[in-house]
mmCIF file with all atom_site columns, C-alpha atoms in Angstrom:
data_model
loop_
_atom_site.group_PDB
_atom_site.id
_atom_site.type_symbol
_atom_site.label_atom_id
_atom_site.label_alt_id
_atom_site.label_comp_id
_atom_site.label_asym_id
_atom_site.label_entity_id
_atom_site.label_seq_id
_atom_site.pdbx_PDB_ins_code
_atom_site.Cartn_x
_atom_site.Cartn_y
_atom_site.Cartn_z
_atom_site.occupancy
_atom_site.B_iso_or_equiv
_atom_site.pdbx_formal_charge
_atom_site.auth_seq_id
_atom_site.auth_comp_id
_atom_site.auth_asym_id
_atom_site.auth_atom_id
_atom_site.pdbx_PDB_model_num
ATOM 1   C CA . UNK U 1 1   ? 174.963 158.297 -7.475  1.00 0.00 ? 1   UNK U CA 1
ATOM 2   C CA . UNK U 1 2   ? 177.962 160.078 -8.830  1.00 0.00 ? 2   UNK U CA 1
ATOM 3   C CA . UNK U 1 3   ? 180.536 161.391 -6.599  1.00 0.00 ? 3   UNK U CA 1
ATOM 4   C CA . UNK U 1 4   ? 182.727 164.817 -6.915  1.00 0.00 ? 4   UNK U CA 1
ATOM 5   C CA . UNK U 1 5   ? 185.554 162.740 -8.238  1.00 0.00 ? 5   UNK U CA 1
ATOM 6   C CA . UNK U 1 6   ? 183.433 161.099 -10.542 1.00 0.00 ? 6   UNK U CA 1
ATOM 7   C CA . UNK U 1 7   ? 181.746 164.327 -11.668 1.00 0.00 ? 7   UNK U CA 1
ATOM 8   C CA . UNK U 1 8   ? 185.056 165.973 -11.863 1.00 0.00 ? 8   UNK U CA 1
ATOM 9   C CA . UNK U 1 9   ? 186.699 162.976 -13.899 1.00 0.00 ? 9   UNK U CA 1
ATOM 10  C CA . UNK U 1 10  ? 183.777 163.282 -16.191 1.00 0.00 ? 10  UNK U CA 1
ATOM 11  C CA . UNK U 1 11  ? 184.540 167.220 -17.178 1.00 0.00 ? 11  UNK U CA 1
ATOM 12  C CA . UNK U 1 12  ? 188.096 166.495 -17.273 1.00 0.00 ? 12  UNK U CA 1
ATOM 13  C CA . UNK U 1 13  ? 187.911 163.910 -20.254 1.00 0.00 ? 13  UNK U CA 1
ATOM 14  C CA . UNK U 1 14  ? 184.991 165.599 -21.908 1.00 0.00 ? 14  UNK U CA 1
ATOM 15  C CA . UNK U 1 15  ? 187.248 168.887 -22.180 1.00 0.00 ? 15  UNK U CA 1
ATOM 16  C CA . UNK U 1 16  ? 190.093 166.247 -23.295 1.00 0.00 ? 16  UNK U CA 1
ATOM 17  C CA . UNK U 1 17  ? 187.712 164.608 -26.125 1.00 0.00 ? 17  UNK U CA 1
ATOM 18  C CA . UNK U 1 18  ? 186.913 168.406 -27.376 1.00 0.00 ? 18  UNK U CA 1
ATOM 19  C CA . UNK U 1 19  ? 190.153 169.751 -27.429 1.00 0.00 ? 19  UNK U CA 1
ATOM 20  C CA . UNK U 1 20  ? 191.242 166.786 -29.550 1.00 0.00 ? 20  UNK U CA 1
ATOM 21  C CA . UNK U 1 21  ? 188.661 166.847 -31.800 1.00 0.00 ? 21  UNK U CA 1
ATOM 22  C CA . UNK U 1 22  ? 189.073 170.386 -31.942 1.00 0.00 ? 22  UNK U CA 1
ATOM 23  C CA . UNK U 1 23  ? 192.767 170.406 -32.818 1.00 0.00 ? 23  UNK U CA 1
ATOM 24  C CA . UNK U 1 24  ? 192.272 168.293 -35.399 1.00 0.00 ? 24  UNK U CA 1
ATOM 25  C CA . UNK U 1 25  ? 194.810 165.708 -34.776 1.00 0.00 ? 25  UNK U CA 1
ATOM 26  C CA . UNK U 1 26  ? 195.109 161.540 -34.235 1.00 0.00 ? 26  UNK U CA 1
ATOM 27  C CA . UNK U 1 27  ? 194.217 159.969 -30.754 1.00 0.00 ? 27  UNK U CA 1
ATOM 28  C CA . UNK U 1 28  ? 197.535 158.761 -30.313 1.00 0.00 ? 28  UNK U CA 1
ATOM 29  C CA . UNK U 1 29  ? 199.368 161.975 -30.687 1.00 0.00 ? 29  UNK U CA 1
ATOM 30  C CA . UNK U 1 30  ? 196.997 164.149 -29.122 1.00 0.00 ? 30  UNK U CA 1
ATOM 31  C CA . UNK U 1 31  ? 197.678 161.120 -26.076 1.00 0.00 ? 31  UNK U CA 1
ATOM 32  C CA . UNK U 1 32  ? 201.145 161.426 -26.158 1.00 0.00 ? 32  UNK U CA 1
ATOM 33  C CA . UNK U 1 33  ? 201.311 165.347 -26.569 1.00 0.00 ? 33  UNK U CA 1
ATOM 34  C CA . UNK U 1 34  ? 199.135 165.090 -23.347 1.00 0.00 ? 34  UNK U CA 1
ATOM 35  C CA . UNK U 1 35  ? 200.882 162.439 -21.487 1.00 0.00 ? 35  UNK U CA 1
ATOM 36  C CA . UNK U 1 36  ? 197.379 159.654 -21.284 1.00 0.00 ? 36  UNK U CA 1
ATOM 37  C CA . UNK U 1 37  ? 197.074 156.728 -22.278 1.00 0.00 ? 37  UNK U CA 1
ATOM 38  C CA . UNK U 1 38  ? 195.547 156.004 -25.252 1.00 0.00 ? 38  UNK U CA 1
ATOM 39  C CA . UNK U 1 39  ? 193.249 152.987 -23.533 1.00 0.00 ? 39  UNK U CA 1
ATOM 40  C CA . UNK U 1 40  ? 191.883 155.762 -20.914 1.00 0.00 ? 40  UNK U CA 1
ATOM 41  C CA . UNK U 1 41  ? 191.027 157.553 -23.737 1.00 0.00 ? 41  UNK U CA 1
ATOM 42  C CA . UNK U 1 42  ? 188.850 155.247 -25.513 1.00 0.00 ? 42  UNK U CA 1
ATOM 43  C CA . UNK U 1 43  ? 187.352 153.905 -22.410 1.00 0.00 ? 43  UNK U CA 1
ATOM 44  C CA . UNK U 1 44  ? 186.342 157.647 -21.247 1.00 0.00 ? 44  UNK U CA 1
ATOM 45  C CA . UNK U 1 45  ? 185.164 158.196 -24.759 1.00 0.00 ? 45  UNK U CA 1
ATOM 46  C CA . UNK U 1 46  ? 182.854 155.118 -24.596 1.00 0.00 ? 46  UNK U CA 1
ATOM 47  C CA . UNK U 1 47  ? 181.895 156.374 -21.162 1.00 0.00 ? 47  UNK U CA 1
ATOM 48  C CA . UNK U 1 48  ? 180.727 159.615 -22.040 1.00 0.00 ? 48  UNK U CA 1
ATOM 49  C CA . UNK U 1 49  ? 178.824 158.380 -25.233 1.00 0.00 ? 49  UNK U CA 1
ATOM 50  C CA . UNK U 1 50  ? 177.274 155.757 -23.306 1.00 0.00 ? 50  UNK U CA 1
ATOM 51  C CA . UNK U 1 51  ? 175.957 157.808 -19.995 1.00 0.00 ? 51  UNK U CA 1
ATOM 52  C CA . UNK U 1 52  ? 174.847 160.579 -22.694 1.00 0.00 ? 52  UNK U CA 1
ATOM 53  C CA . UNK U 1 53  ? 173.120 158.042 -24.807 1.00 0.00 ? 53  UNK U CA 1
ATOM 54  C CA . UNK U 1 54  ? 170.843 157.124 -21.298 1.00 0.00 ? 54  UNK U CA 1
ATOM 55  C CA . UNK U 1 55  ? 170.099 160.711 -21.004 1.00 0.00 ? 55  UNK U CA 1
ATOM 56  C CA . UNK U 1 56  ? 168.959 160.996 -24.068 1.00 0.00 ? 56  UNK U CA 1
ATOM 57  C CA . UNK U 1 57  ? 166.945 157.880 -24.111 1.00 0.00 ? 57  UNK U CA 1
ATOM 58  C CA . UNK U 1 58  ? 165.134 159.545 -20.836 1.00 0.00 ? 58  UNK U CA 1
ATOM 59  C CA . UNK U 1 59  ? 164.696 162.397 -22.470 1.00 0.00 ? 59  UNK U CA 1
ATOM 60  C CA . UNK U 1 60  ? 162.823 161.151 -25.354 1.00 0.00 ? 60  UNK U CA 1
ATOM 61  C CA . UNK U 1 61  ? 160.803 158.784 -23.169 1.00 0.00 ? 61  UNK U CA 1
ATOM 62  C CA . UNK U 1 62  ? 159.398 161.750 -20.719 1.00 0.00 ? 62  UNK U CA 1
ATOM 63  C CA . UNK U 1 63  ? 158.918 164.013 -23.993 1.00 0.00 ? 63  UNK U CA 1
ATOM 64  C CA . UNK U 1 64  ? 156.788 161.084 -25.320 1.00 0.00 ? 64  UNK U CA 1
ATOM 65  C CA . UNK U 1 65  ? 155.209 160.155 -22.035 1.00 0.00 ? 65  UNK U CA 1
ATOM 66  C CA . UNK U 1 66  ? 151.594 162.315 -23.153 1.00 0.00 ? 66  UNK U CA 1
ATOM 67  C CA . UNK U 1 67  ? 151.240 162.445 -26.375 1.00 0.00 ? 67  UNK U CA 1
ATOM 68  C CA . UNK U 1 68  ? 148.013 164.673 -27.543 1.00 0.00 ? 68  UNK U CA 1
ATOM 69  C CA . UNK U 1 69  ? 144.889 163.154 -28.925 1.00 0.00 ? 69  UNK U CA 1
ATOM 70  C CA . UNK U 1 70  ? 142.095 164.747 -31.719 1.00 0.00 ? 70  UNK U CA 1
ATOM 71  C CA . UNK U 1 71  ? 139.232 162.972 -30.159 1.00 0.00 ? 71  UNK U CA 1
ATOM 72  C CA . UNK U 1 72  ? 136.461 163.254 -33.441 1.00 0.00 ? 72  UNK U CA 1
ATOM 73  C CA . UNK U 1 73  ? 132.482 163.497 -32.282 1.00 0.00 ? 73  UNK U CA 1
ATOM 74  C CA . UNK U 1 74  ? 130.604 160.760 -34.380 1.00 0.00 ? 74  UNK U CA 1
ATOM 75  C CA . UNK U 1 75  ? 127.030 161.541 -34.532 1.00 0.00 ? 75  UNK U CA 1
ATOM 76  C CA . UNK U 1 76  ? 125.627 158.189 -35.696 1.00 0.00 ? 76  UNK U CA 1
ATOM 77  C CA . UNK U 1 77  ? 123.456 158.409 -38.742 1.00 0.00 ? 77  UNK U CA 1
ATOM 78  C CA . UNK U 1 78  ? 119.817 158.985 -39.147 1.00 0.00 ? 78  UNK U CA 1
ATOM 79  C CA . UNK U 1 79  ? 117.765 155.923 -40.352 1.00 0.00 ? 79  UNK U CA 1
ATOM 80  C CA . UNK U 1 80  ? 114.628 156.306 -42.244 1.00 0.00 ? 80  UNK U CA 1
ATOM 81  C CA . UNK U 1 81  ? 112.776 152.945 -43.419 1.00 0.00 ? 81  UNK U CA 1
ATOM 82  C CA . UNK U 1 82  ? 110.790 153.843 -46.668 1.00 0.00 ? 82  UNK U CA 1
ATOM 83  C CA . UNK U 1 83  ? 107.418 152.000 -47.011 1.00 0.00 ? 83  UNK U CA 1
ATOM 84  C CA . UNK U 1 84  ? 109.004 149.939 -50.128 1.00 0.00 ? 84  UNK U CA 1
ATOM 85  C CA . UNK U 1 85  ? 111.000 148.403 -47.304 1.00 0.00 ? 85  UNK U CA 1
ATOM 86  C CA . UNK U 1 86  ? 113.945 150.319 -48.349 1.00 0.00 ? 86  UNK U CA 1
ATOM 87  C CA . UNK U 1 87  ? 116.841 151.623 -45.576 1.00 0.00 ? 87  UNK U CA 1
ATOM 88  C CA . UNK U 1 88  ? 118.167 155.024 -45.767 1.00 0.00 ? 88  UNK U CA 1
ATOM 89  C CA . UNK U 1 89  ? 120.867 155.979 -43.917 1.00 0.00 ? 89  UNK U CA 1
ATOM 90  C CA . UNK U 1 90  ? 121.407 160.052 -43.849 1.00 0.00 ? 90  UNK U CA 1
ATOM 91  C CA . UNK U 1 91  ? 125.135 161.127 -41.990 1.00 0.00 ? 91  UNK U CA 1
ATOM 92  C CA . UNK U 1 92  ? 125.425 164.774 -40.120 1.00 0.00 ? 92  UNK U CA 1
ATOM 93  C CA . UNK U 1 93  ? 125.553 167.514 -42.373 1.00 0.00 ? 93  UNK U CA 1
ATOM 94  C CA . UNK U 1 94  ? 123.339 165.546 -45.034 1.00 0.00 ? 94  UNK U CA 1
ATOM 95  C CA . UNK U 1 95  ? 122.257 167.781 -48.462 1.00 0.00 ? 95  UNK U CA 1
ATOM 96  C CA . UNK U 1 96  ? 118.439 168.261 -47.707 1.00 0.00 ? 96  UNK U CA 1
ATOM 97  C CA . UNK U 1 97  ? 117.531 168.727 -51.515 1.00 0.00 ? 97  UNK U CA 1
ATOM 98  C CA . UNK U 1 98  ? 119.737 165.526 -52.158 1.00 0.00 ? 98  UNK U CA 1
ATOM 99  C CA . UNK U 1 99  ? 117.700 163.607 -49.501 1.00 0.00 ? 99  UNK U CA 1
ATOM 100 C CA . UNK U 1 100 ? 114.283 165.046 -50.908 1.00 0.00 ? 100 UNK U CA 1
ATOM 101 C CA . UNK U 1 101 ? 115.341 163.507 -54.395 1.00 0.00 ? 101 UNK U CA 1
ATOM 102 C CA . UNK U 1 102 ? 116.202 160.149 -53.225 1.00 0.00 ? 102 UNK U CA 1
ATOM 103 C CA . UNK U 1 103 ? 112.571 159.890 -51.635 1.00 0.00 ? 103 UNK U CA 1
ATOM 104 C CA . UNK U 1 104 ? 110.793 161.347 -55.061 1.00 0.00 ? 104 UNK U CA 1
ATOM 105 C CA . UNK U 1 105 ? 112.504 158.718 -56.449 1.00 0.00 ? 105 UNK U CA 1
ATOM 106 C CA . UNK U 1 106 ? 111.677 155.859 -54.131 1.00 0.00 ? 106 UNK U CA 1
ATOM 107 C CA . UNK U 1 107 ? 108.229 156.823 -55.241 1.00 0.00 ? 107 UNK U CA 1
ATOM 108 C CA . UNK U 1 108 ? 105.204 158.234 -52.935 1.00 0.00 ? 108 UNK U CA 1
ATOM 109 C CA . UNK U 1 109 ? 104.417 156.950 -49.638 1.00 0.00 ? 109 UNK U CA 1
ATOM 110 C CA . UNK U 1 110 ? 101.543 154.449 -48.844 1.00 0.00 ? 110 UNK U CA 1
ATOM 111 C CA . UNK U 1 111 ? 99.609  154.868 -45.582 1.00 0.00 ? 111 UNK U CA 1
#
Protein backbone atom coordinates (compact mmCIF):
# COMPACT_ATOMS: atom_id res chain seq x y z
CA UNK A 1 0.00 0.00 0.00
CA UNK A 2 1.16 3.46 -0.82
CA UNK A 3 2.34 5.72 1.79
CA UNK A 4 1.84 9.75 2.14
CA UNK A 5 5.32 10.17 0.82
CA UNK A 6 4.70 7.96 -1.87
CA UNK A 7 1.32 9.53 -2.70
CA UNK A 8 2.82 12.90 -2.37
CA UNK A 9 5.97 11.99 -4.63
CA UNK A 10 3.48 10.76 -7.12
CA UNK A 11 1.55 14.39 -7.49
CA UNK A 12 4.75 16.09 -7.36
CA UNK A 13 6.21 14.50 -10.67
CA UNK A 14 2.86 14.21 -12.34
CA UNK A 15 2.50 18.17 -11.95
CA UNK A 16 6.35 18.14 -13.15
CA UNK A 17 5.52 15.85 -16.38
CA UNK A 18 2.47 18.44 -17.18
CA UNK A 19 4.10 21.51 -16.75
CA UNK A 20 6.80 20.29 -19.14
CA UNK A 21 4.74 19.07 -21.59
CA UNK A 22 2.80 22.04 -21.22
CA UNK A 23 5.62 24.53 -21.74
CA UNK A 24 6.54 23.03 -24.62
CA UNK A 25 10.16 22.57 -24.12
CA UNK A 26 13.05 19.50 -24.12
CA UNK A 27 13.42 17.18 -20.98
CA UNK A 28 16.75 18.29 -20.40
CA UNK A 29 16.11 21.94 -20.17
CA UNK A 30 12.92 21.85 -18.55
CA UNK A 31 15.42 19.48 -15.89
CA UNK A 32 17.90 21.91 -15.61
CA UNK A 33 15.52 25.06 -15.48
CA UNK A 34 14.06 22.97 -12.53
CA UNK A 35 17.12 21.76 -10.89
CA UNK A 36 16.20 17.40 -11.39
CA UNK A 37 17.81 15.15 -12.79
CA UNK A 38 17.05 14.12 -15.96
CA UNK A 39 17.23 10.10 -14.89
CA UNK A 40 14.45 10.92 -12.05
CA UNK A 41 12.60 12.20 -14.67
CA UNK A 42 12.37 9.37 -16.94
CA UNK A 43 12.11 6.90 -14.19
CA UNK A 44 8.97 8.91 -12.63
CA UNK A 45 7.66 9.16 -16.13
CA UNK A 46 7.84 5.34 -16.60
CA UNK A 47 6.36 5.13 -13.13
CA UNK A 48 3.38 7.00 -13.66
CA UNK A 49 2.65 5.38 -17.16
CA UNK A 50 3.15 2.10 -15.75
CA UNK A 51 0.88 2.29 -12.33
CA UNK A 52 -1.78 4.13 -14.72
CA UNK A 53 -1.53 1.46 -17.30
CA UNK A 54 -2.64 -1.24 -14.17
CA UNK A 55 -5.50 0.96 -13.47
CA UNK A 56 -6.60 0.96 -16.56
CA UNK A 57 -6.17 -2.67 -17.20
CA UNK A 58 -8.58 -3.08 -13.91
CA UNK A 59 -10.76 -0.93 -15.18
CA UNK A 60 -11.45 -2.59 -18.37
CA UNK A 61 -11.47 -6.01 -16.71
CA UNK A 62 -14.40 -5.04 -14.03
CA UNK A 63 -16.26 -3.10 -16.99
CA UNK A 64 -16.06 -6.45 -18.89
CA UNK A 65 -16.64 -8.68 -15.92
CA UNK A 66 -20.82 -9.14 -17.07
CA UNK A 67 -21.22 -8.74 -20.26
CA UNK A 68 -25.15 -8.89 -21.41
CA UNK A 69 -26.61 -11.79 -23.26
CA UNK A 70 -29.82 -11.89 -26.06
CA UNK A 71 -30.87 -15.30 -25.02
CA UNK A 72 -33.24 -16.30 -28.47
CA UNK A 73 -36.44 -18.81 -27.66
CA UNK A 74 -36.18 -21.73 -30.27
CA UNK A 75 -39.43 -23.37 -30.65
CA UNK A 76 -38.40 -26.61 -32.37
CA UNK A 77 -40.26 -27.31 -35.55
CA UNK A 78 -43.44 -29.10 -36.20
CA UNK A 79 -43.09 -32.53 -37.99
CA UNK A 80 -45.78 -33.91 -40.10
CA UNK A 81 -45.09 -37.43 -41.88
CA UNK A 82 -47.24 -37.48 -45.14
CA UNK A 83 -48.67 -40.95 -46.04
CA UNK A 84 -46.18 -41.01 -49.25
CA UNK A 85 -43.62 -41.37 -46.49
CA UNK A 86 -42.59 -37.89 -46.99
CA UNK A 87 -41.14 -35.53 -43.81
CA UNK A 88 -42.29 -32.08 -43.42
CA UNK A 89 -40.79 -29.95 -41.22
CA UNK A 90 -42.97 -26.53 -40.55
CA UNK A 91 -40.75 -23.66 -38.23
CA UNK A 92 -42.82 -21.02 -35.87
CA UNK A 93 -44.50 -18.49 -37.71
CA UNK A 94 -44.99 -20.95 -40.80
CA UNK A 95 -47.30 -19.38 -43.98
CA UNK A 96 -50.54 -21.54 -43.52
CA UNK A 97 -51.60 -21.14 -47.30
CA UNK A 98 -47.87 -22.08 -48.17
CA UNK A 99 -48.17 -25.25 -45.99
CA UNK A 100 -51.75 -26.08 -47.50
CA UNK A 101 -50.01 -26.02 -51.05
CA UNK A 102 -47.18 -28.21 -50.27
CA UNK A 103 -49.79 -30.96 -49.07
CA UNK A 104 -52.15 -30.42 -52.41
CA UNK A 105 -49.17 -31.11 -53.98
CA UNK A 106 -47.95 -34.18 -52.15
CA UNK A 107 -51.24 -35.44 -53.43
CA UNK A 108 -54.44 -36.65 -51.25
CA UNK A 109 -54.18 -38.66 -48.24
CA UNK A 110 -54.79 -42.49 -48.06
CA UNK A 111 -56.49 -43.92 -44.96
Amino acid sequence: MATKADKGKERYWRRMIRERKALGVTVATFCQQRGISVHQYYWWQRQLRQRDGAVAVRQATRADAFVAVKVAVCTPPIELVHTSGCVIRVATGFDPDTLRGVLATLGPREV
